[in-house]
Coordinates of C-alpha atoms and ligand atoms in Angstrom, one line a residue:
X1 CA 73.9 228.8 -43.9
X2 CA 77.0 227.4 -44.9
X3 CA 76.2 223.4 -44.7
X4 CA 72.7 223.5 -46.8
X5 CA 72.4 223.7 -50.2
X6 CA 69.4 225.3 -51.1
X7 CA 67.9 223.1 -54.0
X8 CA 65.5 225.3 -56.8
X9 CA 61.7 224.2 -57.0
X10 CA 61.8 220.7 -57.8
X11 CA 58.5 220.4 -60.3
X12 CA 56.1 217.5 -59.5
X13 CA 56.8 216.2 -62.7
X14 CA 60.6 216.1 -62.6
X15 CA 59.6 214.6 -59.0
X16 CA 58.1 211.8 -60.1
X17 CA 60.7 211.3 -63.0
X18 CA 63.9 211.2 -60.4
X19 CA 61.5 208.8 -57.9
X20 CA 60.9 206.4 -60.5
X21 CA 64.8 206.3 -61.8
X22 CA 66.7 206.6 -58.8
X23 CA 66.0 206.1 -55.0
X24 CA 66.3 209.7 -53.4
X25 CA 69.7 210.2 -52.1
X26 CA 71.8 213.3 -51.2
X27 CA 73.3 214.6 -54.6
X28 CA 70.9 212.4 -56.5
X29 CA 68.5 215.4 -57.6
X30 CA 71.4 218.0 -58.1
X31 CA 72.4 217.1 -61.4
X32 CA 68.7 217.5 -62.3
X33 CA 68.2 221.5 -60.9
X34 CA 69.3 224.4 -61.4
X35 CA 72.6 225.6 -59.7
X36 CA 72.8 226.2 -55.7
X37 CA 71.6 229.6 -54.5
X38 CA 75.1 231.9 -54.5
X39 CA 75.2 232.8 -51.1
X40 CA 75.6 229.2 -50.0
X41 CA 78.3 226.5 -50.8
X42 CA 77.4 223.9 -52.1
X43 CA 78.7 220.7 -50.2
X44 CA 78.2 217.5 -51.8
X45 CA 77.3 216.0 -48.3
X46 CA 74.8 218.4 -46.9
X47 CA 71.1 217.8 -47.2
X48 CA 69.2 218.3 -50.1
X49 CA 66.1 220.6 -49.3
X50 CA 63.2 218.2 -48.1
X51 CA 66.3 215.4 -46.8
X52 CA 65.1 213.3 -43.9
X53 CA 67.7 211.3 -41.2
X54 CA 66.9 208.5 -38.8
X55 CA 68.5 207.9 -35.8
X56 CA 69.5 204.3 -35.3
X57 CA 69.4 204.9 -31.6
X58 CA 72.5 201.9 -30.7
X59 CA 71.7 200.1 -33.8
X60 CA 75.3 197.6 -33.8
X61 CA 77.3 198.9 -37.6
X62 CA 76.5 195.4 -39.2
X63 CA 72.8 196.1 -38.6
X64 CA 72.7 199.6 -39.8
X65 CA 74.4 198.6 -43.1
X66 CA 71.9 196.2 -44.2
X67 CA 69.1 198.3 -43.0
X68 CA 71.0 201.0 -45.5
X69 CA 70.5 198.4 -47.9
X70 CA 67.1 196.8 -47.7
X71 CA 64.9 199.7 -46.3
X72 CA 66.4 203.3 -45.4
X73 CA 67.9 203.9 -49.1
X74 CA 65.4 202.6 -51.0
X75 CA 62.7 204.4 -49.3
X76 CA 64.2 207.4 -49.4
X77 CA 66.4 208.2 -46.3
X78 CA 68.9 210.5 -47.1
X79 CA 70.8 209.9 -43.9
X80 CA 71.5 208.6 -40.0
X81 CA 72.8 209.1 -37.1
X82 CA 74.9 206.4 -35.8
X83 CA 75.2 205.9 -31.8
X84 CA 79.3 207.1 -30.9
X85 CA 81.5 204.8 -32.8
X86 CA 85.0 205.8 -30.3
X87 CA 85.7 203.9 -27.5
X88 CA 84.1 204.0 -24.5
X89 CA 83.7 202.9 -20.4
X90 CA 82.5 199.4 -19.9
X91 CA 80.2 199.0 -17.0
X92 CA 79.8 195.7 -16.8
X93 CA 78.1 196.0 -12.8
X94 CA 75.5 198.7 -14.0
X95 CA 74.4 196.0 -16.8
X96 CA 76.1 198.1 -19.9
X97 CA 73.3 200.6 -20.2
X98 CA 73.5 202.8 -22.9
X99 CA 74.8 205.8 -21.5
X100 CA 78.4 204.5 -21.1
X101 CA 79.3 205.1 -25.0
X102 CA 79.0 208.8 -23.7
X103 CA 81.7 208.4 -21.8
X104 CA 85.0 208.6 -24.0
X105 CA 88.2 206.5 -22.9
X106 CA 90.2 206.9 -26.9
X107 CA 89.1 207.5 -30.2
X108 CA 89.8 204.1 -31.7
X109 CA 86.8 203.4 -33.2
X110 CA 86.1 200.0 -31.0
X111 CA 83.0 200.2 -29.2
X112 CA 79.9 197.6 -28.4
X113 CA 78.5 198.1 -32.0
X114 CA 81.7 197.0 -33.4
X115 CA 85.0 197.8 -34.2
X116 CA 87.0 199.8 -37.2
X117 CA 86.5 197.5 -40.2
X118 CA 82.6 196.7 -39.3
X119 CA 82.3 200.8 -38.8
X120 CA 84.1 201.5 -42.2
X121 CA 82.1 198.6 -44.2
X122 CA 78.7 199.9 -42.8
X123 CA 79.7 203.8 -44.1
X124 CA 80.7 202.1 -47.4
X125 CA 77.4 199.8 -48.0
X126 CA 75.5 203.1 -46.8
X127 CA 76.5 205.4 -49.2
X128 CA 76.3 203.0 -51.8
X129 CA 72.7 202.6 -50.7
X130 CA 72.6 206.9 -50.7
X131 CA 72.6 206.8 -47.7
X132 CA 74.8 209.2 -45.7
X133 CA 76.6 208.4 -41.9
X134 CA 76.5 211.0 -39.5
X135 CA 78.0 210.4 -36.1
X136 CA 77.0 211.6 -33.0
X137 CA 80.4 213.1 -31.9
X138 CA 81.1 213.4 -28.0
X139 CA 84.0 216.0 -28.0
X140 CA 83.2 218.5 -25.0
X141 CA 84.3 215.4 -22.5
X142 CA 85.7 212.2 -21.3
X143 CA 85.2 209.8 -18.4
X144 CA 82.9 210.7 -15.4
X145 CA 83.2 209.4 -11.8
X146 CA 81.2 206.6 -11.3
X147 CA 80.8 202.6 -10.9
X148 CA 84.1 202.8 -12.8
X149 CA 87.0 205.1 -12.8
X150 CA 89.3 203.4 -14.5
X151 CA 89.8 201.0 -17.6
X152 CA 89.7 198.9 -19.6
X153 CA 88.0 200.8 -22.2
X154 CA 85.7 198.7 -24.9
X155 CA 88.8 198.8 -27.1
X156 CA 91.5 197.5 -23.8
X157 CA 92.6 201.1 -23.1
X158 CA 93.9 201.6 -19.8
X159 CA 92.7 205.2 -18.1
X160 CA 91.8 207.5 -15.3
X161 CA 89.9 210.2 -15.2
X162 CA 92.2 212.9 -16.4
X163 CA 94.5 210.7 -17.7
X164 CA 94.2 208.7 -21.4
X165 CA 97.6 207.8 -22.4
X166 CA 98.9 209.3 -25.1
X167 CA 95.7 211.0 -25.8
X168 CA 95.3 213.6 -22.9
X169 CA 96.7 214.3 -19.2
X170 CA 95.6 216.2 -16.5
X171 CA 96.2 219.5 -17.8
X172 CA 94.4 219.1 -21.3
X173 CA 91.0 219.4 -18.5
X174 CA 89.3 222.7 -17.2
X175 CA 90.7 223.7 -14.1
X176 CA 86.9 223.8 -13.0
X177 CA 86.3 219.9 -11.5
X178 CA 83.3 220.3 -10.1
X179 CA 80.2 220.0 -11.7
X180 CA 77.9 222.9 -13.4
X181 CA 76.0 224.2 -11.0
X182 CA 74.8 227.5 -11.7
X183 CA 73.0 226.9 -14.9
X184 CA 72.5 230.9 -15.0
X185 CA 76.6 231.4 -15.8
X186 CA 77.3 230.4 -19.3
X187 CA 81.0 230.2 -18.1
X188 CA 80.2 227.4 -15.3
X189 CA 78.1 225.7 -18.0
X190 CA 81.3 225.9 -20.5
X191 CA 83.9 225.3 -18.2
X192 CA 82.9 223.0 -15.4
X193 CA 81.7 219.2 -15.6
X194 CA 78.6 218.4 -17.1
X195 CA 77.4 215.3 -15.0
X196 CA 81.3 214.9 -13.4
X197 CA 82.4 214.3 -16.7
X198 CA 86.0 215.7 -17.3
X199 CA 85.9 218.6 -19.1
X200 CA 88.0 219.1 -21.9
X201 CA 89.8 222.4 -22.7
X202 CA 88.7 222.9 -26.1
X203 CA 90.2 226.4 -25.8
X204 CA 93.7 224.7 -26.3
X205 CA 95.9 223.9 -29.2
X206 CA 96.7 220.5 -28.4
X207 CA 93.0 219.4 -27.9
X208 CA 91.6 221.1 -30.9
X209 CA 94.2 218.9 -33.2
X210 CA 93.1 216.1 -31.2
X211 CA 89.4 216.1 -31.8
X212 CA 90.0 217.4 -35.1
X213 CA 92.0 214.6 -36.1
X214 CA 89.1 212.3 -34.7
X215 CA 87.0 213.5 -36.8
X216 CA 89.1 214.2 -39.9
X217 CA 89.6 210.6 -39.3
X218 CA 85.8 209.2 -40.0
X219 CA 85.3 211.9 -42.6
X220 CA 88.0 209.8 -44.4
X221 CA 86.0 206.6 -44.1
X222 CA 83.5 208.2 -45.6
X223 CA 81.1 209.9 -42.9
X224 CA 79.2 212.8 -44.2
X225 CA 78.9 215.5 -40.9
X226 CA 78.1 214.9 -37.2
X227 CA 75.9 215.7 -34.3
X228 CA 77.8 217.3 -31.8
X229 CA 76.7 216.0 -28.3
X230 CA 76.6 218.8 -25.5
X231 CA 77.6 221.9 -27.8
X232 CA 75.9 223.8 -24.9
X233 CA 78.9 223.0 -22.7
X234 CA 81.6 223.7 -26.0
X235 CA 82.3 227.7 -26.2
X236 CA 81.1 228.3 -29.8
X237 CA 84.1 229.6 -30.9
X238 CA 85.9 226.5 -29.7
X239 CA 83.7 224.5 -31.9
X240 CA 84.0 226.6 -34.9
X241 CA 87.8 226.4 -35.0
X242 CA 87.2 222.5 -34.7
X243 CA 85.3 222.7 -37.2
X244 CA 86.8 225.1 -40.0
X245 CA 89.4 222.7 -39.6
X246 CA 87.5 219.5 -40.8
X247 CA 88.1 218.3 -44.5
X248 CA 85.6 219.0 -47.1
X249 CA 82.0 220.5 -45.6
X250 CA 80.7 218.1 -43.6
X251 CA 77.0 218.9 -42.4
X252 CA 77.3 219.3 -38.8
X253 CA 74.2 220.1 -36.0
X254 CA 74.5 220.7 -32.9
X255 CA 72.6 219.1 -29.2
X256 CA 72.1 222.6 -27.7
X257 CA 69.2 223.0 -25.4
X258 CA 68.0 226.6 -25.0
X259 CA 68.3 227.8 -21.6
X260 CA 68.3 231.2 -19.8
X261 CA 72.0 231.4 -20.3
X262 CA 72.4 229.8 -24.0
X263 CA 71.0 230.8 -26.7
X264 CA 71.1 228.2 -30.2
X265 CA 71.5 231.4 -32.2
X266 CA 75.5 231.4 -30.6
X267 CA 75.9 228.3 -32.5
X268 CA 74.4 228.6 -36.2
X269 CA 77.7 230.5 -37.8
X270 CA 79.0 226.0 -37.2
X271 CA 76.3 224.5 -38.4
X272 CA 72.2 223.9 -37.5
X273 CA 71.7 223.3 -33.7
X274 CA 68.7 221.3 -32.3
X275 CA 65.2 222.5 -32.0
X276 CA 64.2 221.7 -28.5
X277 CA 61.1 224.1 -28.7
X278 CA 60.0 222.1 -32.0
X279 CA 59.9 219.2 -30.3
X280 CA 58.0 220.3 -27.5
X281 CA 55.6 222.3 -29.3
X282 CA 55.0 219.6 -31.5
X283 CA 54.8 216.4 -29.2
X284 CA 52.7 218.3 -26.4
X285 CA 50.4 219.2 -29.3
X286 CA 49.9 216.4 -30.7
X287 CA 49.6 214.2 -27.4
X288 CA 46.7 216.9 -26.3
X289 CA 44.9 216.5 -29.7
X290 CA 44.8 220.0 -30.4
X291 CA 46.7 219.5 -33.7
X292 CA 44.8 222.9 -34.9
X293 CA 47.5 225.1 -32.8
X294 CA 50.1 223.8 -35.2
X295 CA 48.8 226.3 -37.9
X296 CA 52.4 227.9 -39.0
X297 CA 54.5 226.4 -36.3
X298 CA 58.1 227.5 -36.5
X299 CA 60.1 226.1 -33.5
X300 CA 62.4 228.3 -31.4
X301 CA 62.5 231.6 -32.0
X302 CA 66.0 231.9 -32.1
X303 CA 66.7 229.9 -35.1
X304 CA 65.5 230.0 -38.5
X305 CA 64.0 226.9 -40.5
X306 CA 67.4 226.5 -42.5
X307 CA 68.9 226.5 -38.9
X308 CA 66.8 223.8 -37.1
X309 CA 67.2 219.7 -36.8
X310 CA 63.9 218.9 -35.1
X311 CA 62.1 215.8 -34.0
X312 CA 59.7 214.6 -31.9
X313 CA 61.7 212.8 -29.1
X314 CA 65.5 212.2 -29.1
X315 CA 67.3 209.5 -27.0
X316 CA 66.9 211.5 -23.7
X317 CA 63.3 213.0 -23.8
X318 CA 62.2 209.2 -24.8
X319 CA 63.4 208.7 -21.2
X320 CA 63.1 212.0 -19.1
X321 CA 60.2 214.3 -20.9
X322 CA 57.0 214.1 -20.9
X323 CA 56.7 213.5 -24.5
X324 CA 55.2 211.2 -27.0
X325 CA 57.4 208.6 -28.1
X326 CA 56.7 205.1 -30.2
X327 CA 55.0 203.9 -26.9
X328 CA 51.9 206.5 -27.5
X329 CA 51.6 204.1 -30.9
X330 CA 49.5 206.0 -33.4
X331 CA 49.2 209.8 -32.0
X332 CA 53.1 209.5 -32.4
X333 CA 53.2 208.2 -36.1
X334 CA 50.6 211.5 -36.4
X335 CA 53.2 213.4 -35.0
X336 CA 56.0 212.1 -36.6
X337 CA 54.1 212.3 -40.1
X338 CA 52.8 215.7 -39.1
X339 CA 57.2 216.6 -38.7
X340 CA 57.4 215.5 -42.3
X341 CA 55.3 216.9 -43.7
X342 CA 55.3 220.1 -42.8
X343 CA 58.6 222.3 -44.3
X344 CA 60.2 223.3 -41.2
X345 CA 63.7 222.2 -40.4
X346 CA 65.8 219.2 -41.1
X347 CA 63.7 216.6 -39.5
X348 CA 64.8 213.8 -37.3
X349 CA 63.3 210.1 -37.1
X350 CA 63.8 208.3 -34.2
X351 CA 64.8 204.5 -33.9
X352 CA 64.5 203.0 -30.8
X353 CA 65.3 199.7 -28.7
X354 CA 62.3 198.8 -26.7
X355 CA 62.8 199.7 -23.2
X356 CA 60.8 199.9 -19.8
X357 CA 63.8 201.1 -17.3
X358 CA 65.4 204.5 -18.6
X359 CA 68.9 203.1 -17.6
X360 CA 69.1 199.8 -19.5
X361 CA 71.2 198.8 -22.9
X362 CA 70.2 197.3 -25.8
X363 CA 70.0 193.6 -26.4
X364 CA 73.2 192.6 -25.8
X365 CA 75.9 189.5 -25.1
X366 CA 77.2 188.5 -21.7
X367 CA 80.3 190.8 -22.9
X368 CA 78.4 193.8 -23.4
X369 CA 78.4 193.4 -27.3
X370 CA 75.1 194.6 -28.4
X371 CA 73.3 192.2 -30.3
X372 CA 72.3 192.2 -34.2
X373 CA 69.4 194.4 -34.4
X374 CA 66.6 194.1 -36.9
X375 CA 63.0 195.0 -37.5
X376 CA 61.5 191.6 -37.2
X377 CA 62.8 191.0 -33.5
X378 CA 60.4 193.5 -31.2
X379 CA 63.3 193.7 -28.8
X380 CA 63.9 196.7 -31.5
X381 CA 61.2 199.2 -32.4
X382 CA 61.9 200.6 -35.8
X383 CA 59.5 203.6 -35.8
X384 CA 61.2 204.7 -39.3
X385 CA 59.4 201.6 -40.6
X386 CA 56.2 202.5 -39.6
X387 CA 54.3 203.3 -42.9
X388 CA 52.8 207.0 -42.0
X389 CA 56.5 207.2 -41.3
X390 CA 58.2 206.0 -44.4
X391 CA 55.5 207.2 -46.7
X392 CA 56.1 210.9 -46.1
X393 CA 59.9 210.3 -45.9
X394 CA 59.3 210.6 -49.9
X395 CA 56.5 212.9 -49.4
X396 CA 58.6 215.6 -47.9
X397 CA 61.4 215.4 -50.8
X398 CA 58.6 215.7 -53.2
X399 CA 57.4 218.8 -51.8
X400 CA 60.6 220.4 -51.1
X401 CA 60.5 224.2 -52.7
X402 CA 56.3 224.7 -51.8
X403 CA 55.3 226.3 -49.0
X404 CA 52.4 225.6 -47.5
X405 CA 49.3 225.8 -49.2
X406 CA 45.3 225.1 -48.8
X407 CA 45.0 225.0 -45.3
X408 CA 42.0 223.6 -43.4
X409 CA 41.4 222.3 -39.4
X410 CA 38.4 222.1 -37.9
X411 CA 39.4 224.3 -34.7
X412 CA 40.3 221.5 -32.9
X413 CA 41.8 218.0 -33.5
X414 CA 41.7 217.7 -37.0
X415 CA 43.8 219.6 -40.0
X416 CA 45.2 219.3 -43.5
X417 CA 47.4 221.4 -46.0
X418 CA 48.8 220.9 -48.9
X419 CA 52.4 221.3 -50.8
X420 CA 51.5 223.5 -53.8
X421 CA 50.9 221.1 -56.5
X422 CA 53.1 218.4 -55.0
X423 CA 51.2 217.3 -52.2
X424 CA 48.6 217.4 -49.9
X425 CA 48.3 215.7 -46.2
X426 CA 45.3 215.4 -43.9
X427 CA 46.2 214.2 -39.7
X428 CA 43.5 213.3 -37.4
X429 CA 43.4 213.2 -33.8
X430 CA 40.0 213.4 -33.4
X431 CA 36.7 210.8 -34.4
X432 CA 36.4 209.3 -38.1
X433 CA 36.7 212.1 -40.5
X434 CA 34.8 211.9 -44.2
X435 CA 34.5 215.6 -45.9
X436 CA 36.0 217.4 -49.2
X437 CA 38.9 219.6 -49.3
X438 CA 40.2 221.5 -51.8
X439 CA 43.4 220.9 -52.7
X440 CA 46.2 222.5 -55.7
X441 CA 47.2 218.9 -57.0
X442 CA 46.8 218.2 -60.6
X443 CA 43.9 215.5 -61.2
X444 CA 44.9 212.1 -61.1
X445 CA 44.3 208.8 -58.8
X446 CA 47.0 208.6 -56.0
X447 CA 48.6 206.5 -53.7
X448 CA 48.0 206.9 -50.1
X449 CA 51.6 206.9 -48.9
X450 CA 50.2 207.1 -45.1
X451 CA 48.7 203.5 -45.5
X452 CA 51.0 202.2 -48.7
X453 CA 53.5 202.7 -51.3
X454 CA 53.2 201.8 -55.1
X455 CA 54.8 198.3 -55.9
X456 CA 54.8 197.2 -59.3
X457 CA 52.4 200.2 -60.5
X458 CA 49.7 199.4 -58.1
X459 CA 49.0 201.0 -54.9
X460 CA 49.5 198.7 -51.8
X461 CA 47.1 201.1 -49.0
X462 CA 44.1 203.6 -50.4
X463 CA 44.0 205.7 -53.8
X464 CA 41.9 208.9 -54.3
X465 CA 40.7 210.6 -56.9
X466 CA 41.5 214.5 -57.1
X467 CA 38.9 216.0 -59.6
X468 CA 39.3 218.1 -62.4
X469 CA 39.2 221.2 -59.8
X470 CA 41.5 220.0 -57.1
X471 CA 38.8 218.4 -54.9
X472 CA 39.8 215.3 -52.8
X473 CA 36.8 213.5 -51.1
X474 CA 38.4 211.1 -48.5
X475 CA 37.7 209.2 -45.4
X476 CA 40.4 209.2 -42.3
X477 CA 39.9 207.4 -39.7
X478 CA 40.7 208.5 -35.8
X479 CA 44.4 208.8 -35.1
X480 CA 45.6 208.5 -38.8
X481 CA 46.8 210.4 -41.8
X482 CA 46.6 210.5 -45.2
X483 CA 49.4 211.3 -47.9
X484 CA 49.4 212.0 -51.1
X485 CA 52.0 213.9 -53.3
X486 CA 52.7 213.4 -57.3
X487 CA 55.3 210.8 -56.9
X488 CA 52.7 208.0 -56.4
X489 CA 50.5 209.6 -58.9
X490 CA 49.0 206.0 -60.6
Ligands
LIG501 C1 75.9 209.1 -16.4 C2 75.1 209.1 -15.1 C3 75.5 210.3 -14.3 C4 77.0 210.3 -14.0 C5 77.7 210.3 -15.4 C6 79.2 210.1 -15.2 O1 73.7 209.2 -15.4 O2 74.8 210.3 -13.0 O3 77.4 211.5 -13.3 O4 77.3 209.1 -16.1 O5 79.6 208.9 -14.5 C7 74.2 210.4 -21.2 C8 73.2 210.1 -20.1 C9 73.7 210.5 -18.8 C10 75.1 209.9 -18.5 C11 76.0 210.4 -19.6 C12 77.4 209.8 -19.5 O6 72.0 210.9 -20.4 O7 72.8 210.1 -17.8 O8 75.6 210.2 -17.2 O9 75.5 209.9 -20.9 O10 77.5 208.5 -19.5 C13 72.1 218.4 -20.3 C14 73.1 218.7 -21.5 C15 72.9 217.8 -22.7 C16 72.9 216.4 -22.3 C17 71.8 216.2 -21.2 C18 71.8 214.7 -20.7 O11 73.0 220.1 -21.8 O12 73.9 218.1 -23.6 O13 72.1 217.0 -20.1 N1 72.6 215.5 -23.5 C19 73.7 214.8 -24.2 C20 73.3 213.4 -24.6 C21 73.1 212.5 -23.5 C22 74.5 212.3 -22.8 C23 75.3 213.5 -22.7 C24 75.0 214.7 -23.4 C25 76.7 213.4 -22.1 O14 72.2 213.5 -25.5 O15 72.6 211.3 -23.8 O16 74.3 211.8 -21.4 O17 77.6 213.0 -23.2 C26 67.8 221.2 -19.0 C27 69.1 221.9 -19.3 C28 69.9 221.0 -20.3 C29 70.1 219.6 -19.7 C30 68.7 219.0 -19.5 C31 68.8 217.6 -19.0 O18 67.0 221.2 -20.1 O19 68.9 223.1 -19.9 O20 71.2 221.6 -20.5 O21 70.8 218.8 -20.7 O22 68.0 219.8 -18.6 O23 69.4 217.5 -17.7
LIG502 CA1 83.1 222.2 -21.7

């Protein structure tokens, strides 16, 4: 895997010692390990083993840096995926919904979360933070037919579909202008329109350098890799010229939904590609109770844990799949907590707006501007604040380099499993749980990171005692979890 680095076995101890002198941030612990494994680069950008992104679904770029700032980088996000920063369609008689910044008119980066300066200040107050930016990067299309077919775009572009002056003309689209409809043919579902959106020839010379020099643009203002919306409907080679092409190593995953035509596996000599099976698996696991099913769970077949971003809902099966998302309340957290803990994939947090029709926008002005977002205002949800949530954000980091260990479920609804001697993690779906388990941490009184964090040296939520022998007696209560790892040893 040429975007990972592969971090060595970080020790509980030496844990603890980076948590307490640093927040966790990609790079932080490198100076602290042994060298990378040889077969890999080693990419200043790309995750750390045990990293963890949210997605600040449409969060505006003034909102996301101070978020950076007061809550992602100090409790241990290494990154986030930013909504598309390039201009877009405005559709001011469908009410903006959220969907038009899918729909490129230019890459000036002037869209309803702000403009170029706003974008550039948020990536640097990030990264100061150690946090990194990843944008979600639309490259396999432009406009669609729709309300509107022509501009102004959010930045005052004029266009038509096929036609962006001085960006692309008619013949920089795929002679195919109709949409995909045989999703059996790879070829239709490369070269035709996914949802009448024009389809760009990525094949060609002249479109490569474009999106190339998008991109090559925001790694300059400092973004550190990018999700690459609709890589199903990008030829993989077309993607991996783009991409060989980008300056430094940016971490890159790919939105590629397995089908009986595609297959992730085409896409992992780029970068990781999304695990749709994961999330599935997970979610309808979860939501059913049966969390003792998830013993070893390893996503889709066709990729390989160092291959797979995973997460419990994205943007669109929020809205279309029957899946839990932050409106199941505290089966999802036990999901999302179940995700980090467990050492499969480069896991995914989502951040949501609150929303009861799929179609609409985020809080915005009467010109479409989205409004400042933050946690105290309900209108947005901020699931990555949610303490089972940020507590096994650190968790996870901690643990990164054990496998899993001391695993125990009771058949049914309830489980736990340990991290070696770095942590150990108990999720219950079913009724109030009190029993012993054994587990491989040192002895010691801990922090429950599932219902607190250490502040000042004392423990905000629950300690527990791990005896001399490993054994942790503990109480958890229906539809909750329980955390602890050496970091928040007291
Ligand atoms: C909107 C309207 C359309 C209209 C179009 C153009 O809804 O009716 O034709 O505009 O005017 C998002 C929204 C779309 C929206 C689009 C553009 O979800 O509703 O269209 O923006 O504004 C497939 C792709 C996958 C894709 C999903 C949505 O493979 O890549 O469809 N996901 C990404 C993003 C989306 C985004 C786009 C791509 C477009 O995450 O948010 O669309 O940039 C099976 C198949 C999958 C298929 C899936 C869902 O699982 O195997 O391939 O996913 O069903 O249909
Ligand atoms: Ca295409």
């Amino acid at each position: 895997m040429k975007h990972r680095t592969i971090l060595w076995p970080v020790s509980g101890l030496l844990a603890a010692t980076v948590l307490a002198a640093t927040p966790l941030a990609y790079g932080t612990s490198s100076t602290d390990t042994p060298p990378t494994a040889s077969s890999v680069s080693s990419p200043s950008t790309a995750p750390t083993e045990g990293a963890v992104m949210a997605h600040m679904f449409q969060w505006p770029w003034d909102s996301v840096a101070r978020e950076c700032t007061d809550f992602l980088g100090p409790n241990g996000y290494d990154g986030v995926q930013v909504s598309p920063p390039q201009e877009h369609v405005v559709l001011q008689g469908e009410g903006f919904p959220w969907w038009q910044d899918y729909q490129p008119v230019s890459y000036q980066l002037d869209s309803r979360r702000g403009d170029r300066s706003d974008f550039s200040e948020m990536v640097a107050t990030c990264n100061e933070a150690g946090v990194d930016i990843y944008v979600d990067a639309v490259l396999n299309h432009m406009t669609g037919s729709g309300s509107v077919e022509s501009g102004p775009g959010s930045a005052g572009s004029e266009f038509e579909k096929y036609s962006y002056p001085g960006i692309y003309e008619n013949s920089d689209f795929s002679e195919c202008r109709a949409d995909i409809s045989n999703w059996d043919d790879p070829d239709e579902i490369r070269n035709c329109e996914l949802l009448s959106l024009a389809d760009l020839r990525t094949g060609e010379e002249g479109v490569r350098s474009t999106l190339t020099g998008y991109l090559n643009d925001l790694i300059d203002l400092g973004v550190a890799g990018f999700r690459i919306d609709a890589a199903k409907h990008v030829p993989p080679q077309d993607l991996e010229a783009i991409v060989s092409r980008l300056d430094g190593d940016p971490y890159v995953f790919q939105e590629v939904i397995e089908d009986s035509a595609i297959s992730p596996a085409e896409y992992t000599g780029t970068g990781e590609a999304t695990d749709f099976a994961y999330s599935e698996e997970l979610s309808g696991t979860v939501r059913d109770g049966s969390l003792a099913q998830l013993k070893g769970i390893n996503g889709t077949e066709a990729l390989n844990s160092d291959q797979a971003t995973v997460f419990v809902d994205n943007h669109d099966t929020q809205r279309n799949d029957p899946t839990l998302t932050y409106k199941d309340g505290d089966p999802y957290n036990v999901a999302t907590a179940f995700m980090l803990a467990h050492p499969y994939g480069t896991p995914k947090v989502m951040s949501s707006f609150d929303f009861e029709d799929p179609e609409s926008g985020p809080p915005a002005a009467s010109n479409g501007m989205t409004s400042p977002a933050n946690c105290e205002d309900e209108d947005w949800v901020c699931e990555h604040r949610q303490q089972p949530v940020a507590g096994m954000v650190e968790f996870r980091s901690v643990a990164a380099g054990s496998g899993v260990t001391d695993w125990w479920d009771n058949g049914n609804d309830q489980v736990a499993f340990g991290r070696g001697e770095n942590g150990f993690a108990v999720f219950n779906r079913g009724a109030d749980l009190s029993r012993t388990f054994q587990t491989s941490l040192p002895e010691g009184t801990y922090c429950d990171v599932a219902s607190g964090s250490v502040v000042d040296g004392r423990c905000t939520g629950e300690t527990y005692e791990i005896d001399t022998g490993g054994v942790l007696s503990a109480s958890v209560a229906s539809d909750s979890v329980l955390g602890l790892h050496v970091g928040t040893r007291l």
